[in-house]
Short mmCIF file of C-alpha atoms and ligand atoms in Angstrom, two decimals:
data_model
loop_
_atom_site.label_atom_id
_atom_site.label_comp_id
_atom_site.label_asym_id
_atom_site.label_seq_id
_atom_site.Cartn_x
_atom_site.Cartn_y
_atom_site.Cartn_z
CA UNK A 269 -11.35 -11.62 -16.82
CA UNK A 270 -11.90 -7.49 -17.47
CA UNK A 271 -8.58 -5.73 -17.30
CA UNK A 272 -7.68 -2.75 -15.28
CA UNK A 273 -5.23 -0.30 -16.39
CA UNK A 274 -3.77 2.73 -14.19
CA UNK A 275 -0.44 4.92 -14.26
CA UNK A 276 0.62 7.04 -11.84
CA UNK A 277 3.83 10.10 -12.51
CA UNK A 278 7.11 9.83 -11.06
CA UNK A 279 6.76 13.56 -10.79
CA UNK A 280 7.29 13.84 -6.74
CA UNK A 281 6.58 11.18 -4.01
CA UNK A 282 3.29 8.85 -3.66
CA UNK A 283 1.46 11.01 -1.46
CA UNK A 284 -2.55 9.96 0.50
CA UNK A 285 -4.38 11.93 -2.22
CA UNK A 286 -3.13 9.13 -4.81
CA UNK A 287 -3.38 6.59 -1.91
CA UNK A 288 -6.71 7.29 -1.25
CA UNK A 289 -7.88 8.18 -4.73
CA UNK A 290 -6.23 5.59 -6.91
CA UNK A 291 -3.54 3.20 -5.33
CA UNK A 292 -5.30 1.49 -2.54
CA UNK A 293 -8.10 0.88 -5.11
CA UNK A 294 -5.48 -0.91 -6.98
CA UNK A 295 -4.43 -3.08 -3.66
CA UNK A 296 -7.76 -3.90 -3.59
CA UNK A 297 -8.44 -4.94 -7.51
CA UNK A 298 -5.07 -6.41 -7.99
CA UNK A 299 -6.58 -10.15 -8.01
CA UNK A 300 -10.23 -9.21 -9.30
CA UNK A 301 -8.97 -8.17 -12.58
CA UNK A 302 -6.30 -8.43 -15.11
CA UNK A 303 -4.35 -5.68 -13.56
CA UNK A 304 -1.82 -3.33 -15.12
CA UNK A 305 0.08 -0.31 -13.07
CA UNK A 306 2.58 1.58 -14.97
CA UNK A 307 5.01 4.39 -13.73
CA UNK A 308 4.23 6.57 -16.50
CA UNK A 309 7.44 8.60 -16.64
CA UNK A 310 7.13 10.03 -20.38
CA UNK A 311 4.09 11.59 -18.93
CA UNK A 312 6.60 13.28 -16.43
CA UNK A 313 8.84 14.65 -18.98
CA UNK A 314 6.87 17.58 -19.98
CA UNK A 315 8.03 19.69 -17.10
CA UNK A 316 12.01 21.07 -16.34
CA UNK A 317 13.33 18.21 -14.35
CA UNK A 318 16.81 16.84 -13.52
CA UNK A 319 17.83 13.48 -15.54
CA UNK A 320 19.20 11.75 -12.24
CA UNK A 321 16.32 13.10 -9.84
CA UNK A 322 13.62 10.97 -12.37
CA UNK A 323 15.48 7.77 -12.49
CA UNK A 324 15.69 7.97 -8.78
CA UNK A 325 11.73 9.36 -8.36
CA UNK A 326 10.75 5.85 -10.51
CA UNK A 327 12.48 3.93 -8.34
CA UNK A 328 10.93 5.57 -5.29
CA UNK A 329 7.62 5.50 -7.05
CA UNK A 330 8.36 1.48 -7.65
CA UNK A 331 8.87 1.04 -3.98
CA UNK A 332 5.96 2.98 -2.40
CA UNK A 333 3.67 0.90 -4.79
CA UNK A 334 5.19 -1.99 -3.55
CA UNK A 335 4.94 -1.09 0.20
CA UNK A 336 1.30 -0.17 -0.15
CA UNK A 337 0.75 -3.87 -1.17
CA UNK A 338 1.17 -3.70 -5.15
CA UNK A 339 2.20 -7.39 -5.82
CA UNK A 340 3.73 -8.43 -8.82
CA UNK A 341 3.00 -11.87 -8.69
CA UNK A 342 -1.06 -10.56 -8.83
CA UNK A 343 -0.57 -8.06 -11.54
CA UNK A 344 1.87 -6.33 -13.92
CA UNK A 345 3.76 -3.23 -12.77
CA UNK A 346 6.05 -2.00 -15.21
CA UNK A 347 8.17 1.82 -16.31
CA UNK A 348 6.23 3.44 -19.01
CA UNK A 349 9.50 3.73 -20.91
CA UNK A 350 10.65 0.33 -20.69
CA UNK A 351 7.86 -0.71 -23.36
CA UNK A 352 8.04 1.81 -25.99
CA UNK A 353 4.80 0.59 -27.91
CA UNK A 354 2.79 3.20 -25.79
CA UNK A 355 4.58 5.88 -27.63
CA UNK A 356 3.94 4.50 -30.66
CA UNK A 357 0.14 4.14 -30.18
CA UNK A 358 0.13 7.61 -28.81
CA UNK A 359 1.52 8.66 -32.43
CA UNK A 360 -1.04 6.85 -34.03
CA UNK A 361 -3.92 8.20 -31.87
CA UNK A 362 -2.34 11.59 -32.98
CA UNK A 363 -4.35 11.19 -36.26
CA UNK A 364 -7.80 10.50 -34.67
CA UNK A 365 -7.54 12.78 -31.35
CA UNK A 366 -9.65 15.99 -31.41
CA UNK A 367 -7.91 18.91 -31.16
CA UNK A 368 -10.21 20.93 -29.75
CA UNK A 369 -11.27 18.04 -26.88
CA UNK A 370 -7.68 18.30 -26.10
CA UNK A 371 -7.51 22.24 -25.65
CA UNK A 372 -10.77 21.86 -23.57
CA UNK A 373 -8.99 19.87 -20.87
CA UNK A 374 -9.06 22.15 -17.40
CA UNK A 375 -5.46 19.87 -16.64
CA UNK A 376 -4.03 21.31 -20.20
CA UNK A 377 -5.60 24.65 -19.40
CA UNK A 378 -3.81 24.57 -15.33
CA UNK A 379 -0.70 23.26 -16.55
CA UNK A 380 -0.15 25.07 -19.42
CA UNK A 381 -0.63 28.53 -16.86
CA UNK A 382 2.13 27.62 -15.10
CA UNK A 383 4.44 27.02 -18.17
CA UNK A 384 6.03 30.31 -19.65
CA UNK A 385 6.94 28.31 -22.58
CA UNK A 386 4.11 25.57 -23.08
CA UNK A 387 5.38 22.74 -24.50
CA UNK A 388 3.31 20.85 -27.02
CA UNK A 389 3.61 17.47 -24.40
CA UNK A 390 1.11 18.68 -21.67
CA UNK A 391 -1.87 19.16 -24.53
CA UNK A 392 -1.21 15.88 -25.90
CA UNK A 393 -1.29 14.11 -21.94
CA UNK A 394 -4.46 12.54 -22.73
CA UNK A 395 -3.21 11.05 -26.12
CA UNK A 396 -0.49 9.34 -24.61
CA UNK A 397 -2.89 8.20 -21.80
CA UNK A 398 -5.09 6.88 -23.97
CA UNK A 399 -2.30 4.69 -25.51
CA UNK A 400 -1.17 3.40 -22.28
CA UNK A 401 -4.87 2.26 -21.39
CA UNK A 402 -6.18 0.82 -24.79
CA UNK A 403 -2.37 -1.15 -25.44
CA UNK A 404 -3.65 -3.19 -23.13
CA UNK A 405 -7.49 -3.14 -24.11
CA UNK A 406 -8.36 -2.17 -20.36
CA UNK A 407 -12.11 -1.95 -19.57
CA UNK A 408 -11.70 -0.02 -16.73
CA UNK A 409 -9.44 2.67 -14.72
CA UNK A 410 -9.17 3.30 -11.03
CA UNK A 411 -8.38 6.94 -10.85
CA UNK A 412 -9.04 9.72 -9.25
CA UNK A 413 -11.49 12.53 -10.33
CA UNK A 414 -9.13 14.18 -11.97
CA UNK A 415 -8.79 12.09 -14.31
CA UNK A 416 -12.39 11.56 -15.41
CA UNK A 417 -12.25 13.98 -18.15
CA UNK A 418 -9.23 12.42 -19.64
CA UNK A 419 -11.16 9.00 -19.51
CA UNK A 420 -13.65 10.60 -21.22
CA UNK A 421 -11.17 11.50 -24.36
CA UNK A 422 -9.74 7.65 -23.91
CA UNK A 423 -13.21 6.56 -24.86
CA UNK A 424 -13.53 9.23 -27.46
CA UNK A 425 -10.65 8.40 -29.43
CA UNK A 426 -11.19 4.83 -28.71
CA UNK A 427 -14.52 5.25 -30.78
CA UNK A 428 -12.97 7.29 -33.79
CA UNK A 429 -10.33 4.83 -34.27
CA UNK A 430 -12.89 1.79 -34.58
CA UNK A 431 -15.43 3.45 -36.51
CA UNK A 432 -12.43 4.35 -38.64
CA UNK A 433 -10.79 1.12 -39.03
CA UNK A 434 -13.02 -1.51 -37.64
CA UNK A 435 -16.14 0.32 -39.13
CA UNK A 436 -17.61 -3.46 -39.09
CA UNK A 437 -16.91 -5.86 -36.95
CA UNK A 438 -16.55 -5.97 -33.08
CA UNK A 439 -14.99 -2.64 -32.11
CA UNK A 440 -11.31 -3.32 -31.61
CA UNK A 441 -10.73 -1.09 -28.44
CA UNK A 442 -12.86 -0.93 -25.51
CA UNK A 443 -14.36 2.07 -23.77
CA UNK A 444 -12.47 2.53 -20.49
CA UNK A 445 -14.29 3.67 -18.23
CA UNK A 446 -13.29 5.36 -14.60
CA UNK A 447 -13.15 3.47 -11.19
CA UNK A 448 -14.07 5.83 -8.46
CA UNK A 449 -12.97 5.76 -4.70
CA UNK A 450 -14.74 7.44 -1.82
CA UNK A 451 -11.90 9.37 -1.69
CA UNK A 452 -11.81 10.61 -5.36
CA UNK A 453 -10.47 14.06 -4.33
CA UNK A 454 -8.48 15.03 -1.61
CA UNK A 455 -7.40 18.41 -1.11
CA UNK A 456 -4.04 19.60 0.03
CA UNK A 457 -3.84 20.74 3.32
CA UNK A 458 -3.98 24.31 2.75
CA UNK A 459 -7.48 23.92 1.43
CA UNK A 460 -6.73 25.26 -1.62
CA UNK A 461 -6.32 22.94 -4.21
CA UNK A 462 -6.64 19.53 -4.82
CA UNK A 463 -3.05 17.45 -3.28
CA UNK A 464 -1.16 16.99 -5.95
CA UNK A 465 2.50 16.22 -6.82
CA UNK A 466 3.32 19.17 -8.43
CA UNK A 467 2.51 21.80 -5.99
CA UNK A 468 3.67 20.61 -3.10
CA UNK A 469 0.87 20.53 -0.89
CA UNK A 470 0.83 16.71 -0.50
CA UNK A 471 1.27 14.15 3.13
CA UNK A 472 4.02 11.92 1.75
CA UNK A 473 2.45 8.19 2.24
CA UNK A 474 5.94 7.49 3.56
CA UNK A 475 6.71 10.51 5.53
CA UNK A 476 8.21 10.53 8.85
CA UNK A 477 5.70 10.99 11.85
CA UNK A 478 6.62 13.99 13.06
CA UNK A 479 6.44 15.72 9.85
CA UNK A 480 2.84 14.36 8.67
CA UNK A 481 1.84 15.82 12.28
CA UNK A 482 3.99 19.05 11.17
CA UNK A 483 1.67 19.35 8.47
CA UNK A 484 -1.45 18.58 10.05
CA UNK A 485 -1.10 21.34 13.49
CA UNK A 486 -1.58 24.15 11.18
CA UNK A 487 -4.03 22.46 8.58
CA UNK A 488 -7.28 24.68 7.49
CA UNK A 489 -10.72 23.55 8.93
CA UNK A 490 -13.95 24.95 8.62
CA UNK A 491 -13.59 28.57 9.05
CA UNK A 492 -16.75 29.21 10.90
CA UNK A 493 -14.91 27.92 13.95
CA UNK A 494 -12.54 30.90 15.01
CA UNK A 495 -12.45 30.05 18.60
CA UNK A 496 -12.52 26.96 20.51
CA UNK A 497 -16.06 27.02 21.28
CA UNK A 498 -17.66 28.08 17.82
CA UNK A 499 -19.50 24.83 16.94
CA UNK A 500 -18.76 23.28 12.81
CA UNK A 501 -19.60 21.61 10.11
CA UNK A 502 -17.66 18.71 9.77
CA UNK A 503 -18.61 18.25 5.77
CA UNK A 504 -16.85 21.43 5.08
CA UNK A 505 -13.59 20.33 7.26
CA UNK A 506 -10.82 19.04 4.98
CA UNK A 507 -9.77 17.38 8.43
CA UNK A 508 -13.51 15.61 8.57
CA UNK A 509 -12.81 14.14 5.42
CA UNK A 510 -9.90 12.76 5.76
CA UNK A 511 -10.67 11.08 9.16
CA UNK A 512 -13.94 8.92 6.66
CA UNK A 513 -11.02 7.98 5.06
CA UNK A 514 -8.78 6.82 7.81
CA UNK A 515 -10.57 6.53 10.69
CA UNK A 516 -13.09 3.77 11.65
CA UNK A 517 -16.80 4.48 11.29
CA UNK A 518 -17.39 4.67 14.80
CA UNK A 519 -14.51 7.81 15.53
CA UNK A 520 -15.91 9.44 12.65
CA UNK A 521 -19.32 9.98 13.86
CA UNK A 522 -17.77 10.88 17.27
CA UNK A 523 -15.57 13.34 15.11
CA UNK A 524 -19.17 14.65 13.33
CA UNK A 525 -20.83 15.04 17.10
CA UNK A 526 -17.53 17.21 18.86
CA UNK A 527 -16.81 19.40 16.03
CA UNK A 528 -20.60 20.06 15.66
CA UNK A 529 -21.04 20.70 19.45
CA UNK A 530 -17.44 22.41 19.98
CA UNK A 531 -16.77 19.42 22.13
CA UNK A 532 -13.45 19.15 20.84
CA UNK A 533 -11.32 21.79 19.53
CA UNK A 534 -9.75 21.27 15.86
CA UNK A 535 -6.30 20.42 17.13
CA UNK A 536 -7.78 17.41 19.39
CA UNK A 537 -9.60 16.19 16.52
CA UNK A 538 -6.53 16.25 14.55
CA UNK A 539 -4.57 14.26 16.74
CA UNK A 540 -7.05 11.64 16.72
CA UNK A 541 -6.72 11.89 12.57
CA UNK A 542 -2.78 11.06 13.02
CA UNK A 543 -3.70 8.41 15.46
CA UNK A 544 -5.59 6.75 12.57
CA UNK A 545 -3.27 7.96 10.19
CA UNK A 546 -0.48 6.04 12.24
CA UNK A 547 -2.44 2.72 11.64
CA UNK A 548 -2.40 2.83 8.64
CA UNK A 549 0.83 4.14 7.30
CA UNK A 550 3.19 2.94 9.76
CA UNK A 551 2.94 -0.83 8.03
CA UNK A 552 3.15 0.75 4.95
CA UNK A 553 6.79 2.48 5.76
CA UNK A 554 8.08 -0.52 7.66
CA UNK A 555 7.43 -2.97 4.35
CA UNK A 556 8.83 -0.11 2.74
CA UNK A 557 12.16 -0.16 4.56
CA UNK A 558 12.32 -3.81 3.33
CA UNK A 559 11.88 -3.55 -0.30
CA UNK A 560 14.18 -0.50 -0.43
CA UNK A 561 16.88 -2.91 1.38
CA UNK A 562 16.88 -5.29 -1.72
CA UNK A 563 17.16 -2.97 -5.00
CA UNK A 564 17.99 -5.80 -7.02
CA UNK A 565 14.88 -7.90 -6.80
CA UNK A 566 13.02 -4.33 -7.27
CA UNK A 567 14.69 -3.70 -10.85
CA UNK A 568 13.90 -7.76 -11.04
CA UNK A 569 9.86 -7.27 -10.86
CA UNK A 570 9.86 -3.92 -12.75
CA UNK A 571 11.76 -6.59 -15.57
CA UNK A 572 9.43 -8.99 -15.26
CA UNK A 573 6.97 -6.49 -15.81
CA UNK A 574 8.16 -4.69 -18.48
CA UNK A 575 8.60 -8.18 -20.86
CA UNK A 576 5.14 -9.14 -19.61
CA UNK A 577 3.06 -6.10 -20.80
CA UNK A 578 5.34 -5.58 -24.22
CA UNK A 579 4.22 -9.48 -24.75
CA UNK A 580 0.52 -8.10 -24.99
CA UNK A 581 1.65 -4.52 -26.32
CA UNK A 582 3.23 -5.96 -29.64
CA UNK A 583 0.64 -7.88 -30.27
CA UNK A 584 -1.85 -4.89 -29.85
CA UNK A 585 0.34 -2.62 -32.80
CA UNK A 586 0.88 -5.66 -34.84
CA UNK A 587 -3.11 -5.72 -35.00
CA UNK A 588 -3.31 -2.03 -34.98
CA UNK A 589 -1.12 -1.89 -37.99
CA UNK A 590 -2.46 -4.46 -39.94
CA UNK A 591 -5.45 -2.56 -39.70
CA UNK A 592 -4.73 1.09 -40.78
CA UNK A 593 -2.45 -0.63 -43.66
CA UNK A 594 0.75 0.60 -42.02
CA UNK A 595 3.81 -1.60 -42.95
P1 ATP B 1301 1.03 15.75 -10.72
O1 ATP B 1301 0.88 16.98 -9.86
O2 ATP B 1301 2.43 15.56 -11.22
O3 ATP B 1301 -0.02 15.66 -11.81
P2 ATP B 1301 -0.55 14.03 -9.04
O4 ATP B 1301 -0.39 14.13 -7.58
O5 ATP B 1301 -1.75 14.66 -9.67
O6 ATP B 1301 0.80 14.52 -9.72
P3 ATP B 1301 -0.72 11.75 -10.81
O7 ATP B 1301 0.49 10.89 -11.04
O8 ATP B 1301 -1.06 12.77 -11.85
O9 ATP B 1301 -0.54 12.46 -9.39
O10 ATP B 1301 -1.98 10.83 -10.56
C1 ATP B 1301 -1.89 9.51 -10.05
C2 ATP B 1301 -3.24 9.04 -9.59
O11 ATP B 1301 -3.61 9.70 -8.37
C3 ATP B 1301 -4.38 9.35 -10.58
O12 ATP B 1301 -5.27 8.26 -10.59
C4 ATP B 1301 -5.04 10.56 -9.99
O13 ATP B 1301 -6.41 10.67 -10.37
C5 ATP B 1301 -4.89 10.29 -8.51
N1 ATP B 1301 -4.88 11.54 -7.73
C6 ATP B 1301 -3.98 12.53 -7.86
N2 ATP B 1301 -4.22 13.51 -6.97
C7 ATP B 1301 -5.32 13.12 -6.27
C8 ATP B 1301 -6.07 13.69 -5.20
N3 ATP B 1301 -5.73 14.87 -4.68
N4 ATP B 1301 -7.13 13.01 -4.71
C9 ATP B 1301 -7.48 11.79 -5.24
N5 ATP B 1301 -6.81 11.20 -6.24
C10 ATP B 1301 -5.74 11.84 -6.75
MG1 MG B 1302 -1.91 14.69 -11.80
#
């Protein structure tokens, strides 16, 4: 069976850009492929952060996967830093990754802006990342398109490593190669940037009602409609988008006909998006109120986990090692 790998940073809450762009694909793939999801906390580390605030983030993270229908019994989800072989392939993919691949990356060049101080951890992102996918031997990685440039490097230094140490026989690692979603990139609700984590422009996948609609009143839309009856575009509407990803087919070419007529005004069309929004996430915080209610049997699965993928991630540096003559 091909195997899927994906992580996801306990850096904030689970928000509908990762939902949309990576997570439910996961949901979906769980039982079509060897599947591995990892809460990739070392990757989390390379910003100031509060000791107590990331043990509890994990364990948030670990129940919003679970609530959006991650199932352990389908797949392995495990804590990055429970199986401590990923950082020591990421060491070893030190001496093959590209230096100047890595300074190329527009996530290094973003994130190191915002640093005063930028730590040598945020260049070397895609290193580690590369380790977590190819322990494993993944073929291929729901993400979203943020991520395709990393995947790129994944492949990159999956090829120098086999043409250095497997020059002949079947290459050792595969080429992972990205899974894409509709919904590879959803913007924050500002319309500036993409939604991410980090900058606090996200719709928490668990947030209250009230507060996703909160965020939603004021939302930006297509600026060509200044008053009520200045006819859009709906494929320039943030709001447009998100309703093909959460509304059914029919409401969305309803949505397309009113906003390009100036039937409806952006606010009604928004409360039609929460309406759909509602259908979807509501299940998804009920089941989450569940699996919060039973910590135990959460730190039980992310266990289970854990021993399952360091079964396959030993074996992977034992091979590794053998290979580049390293004792
Ligand atoms: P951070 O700001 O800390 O980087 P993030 O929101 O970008 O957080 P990640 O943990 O880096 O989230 O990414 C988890 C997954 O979600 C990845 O597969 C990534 O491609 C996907 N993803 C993140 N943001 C978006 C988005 N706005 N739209 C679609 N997919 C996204
Ligand atoms: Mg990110």
């Amino acid at each position: 069976m091909p195997k899927i790998f994906s992580g996801i940073q306990p850096s904030g809450e689970l928000h509908i850009g990762n939902y949309l762009g990576a997570v439910k694909n996961w949901v979906a793939l769980q039982r079509q492929y060897e599947s591995f999801f990892c809460i990739v906390d070392y990757h989390a580390i390379t910003v100031p952060y509060d000791a107590a605030d990331l043990r509890q983030r994990t364990r948030d993270m670990a129940i919003s996967l679970l609530a959006s229908g991650i199932d352990p019994s389908a797949c392995t989800l495990f804590v990055q830093s429970m199986v401590p072989e990923h950082t020591e392939l990421a060491w070893i993919f030190n001496s093959v990754a590209p230096l100047g691949e890595l300074e190329r990356q527009t996530q290094f060049k973003e994130k190191a802006q915002r640093q005063e101080s930028v730590v040598v951890g945020i260049l070397t992102y895609p290193v580690l990342q590369a380790a977590d996918i190819l322990l494993y031997k993944a073929d291929m990685v729901p993400v979203g398109e943020d991520q395709v440039q990393h995947l790129e490097l994944s492949r990159e230094i999956a090829r120098k490593w086999n043409v250095r140490f497997t020059p002949d026989g079947e290459p050792f690692f595969p080429e992972p190669k990205p899974l894409l979603t509709p919904t590879r990139r959803v913007m924050g609700l500002d319309g500036q940037a993409k939604m991410s984590k980090s900058l606090g422009n996200t719709v928490g996948l668990l947030e209250d009602p009230k507060d996703i609609w909160e965020k939603l009143r004021p939302a930006v839309t297509d600026p060509k409609r200044v008053r009520r009856t200045d006819p859009g575009t709906p494929e320039v509407c943030n709001i447009y988008h998100l309703h093909k990803a959460f509304s059914p087919a029919a409401t969305v070419e309803h949505v397309a006909v009113q906003c390009s007529t100036a039937g409806w005004g952006c606010i009604d069309c928004k409360k039609v998006l929460f309406e759909s929004m509602e259908v979807e996430l509501k299940p998804i915080r009920e089941r989450a109120g569940e699996v919060r209610s039973d910590p135990k049997r959460v730190d039980e699965k992310l266990a289970e986990g854990a021993a399952r993928a360091q079964g396959i991630a030993t074996e992977t540096i034992r091979e590794v090692k053998q290979h580049m003559g390293l004792t």
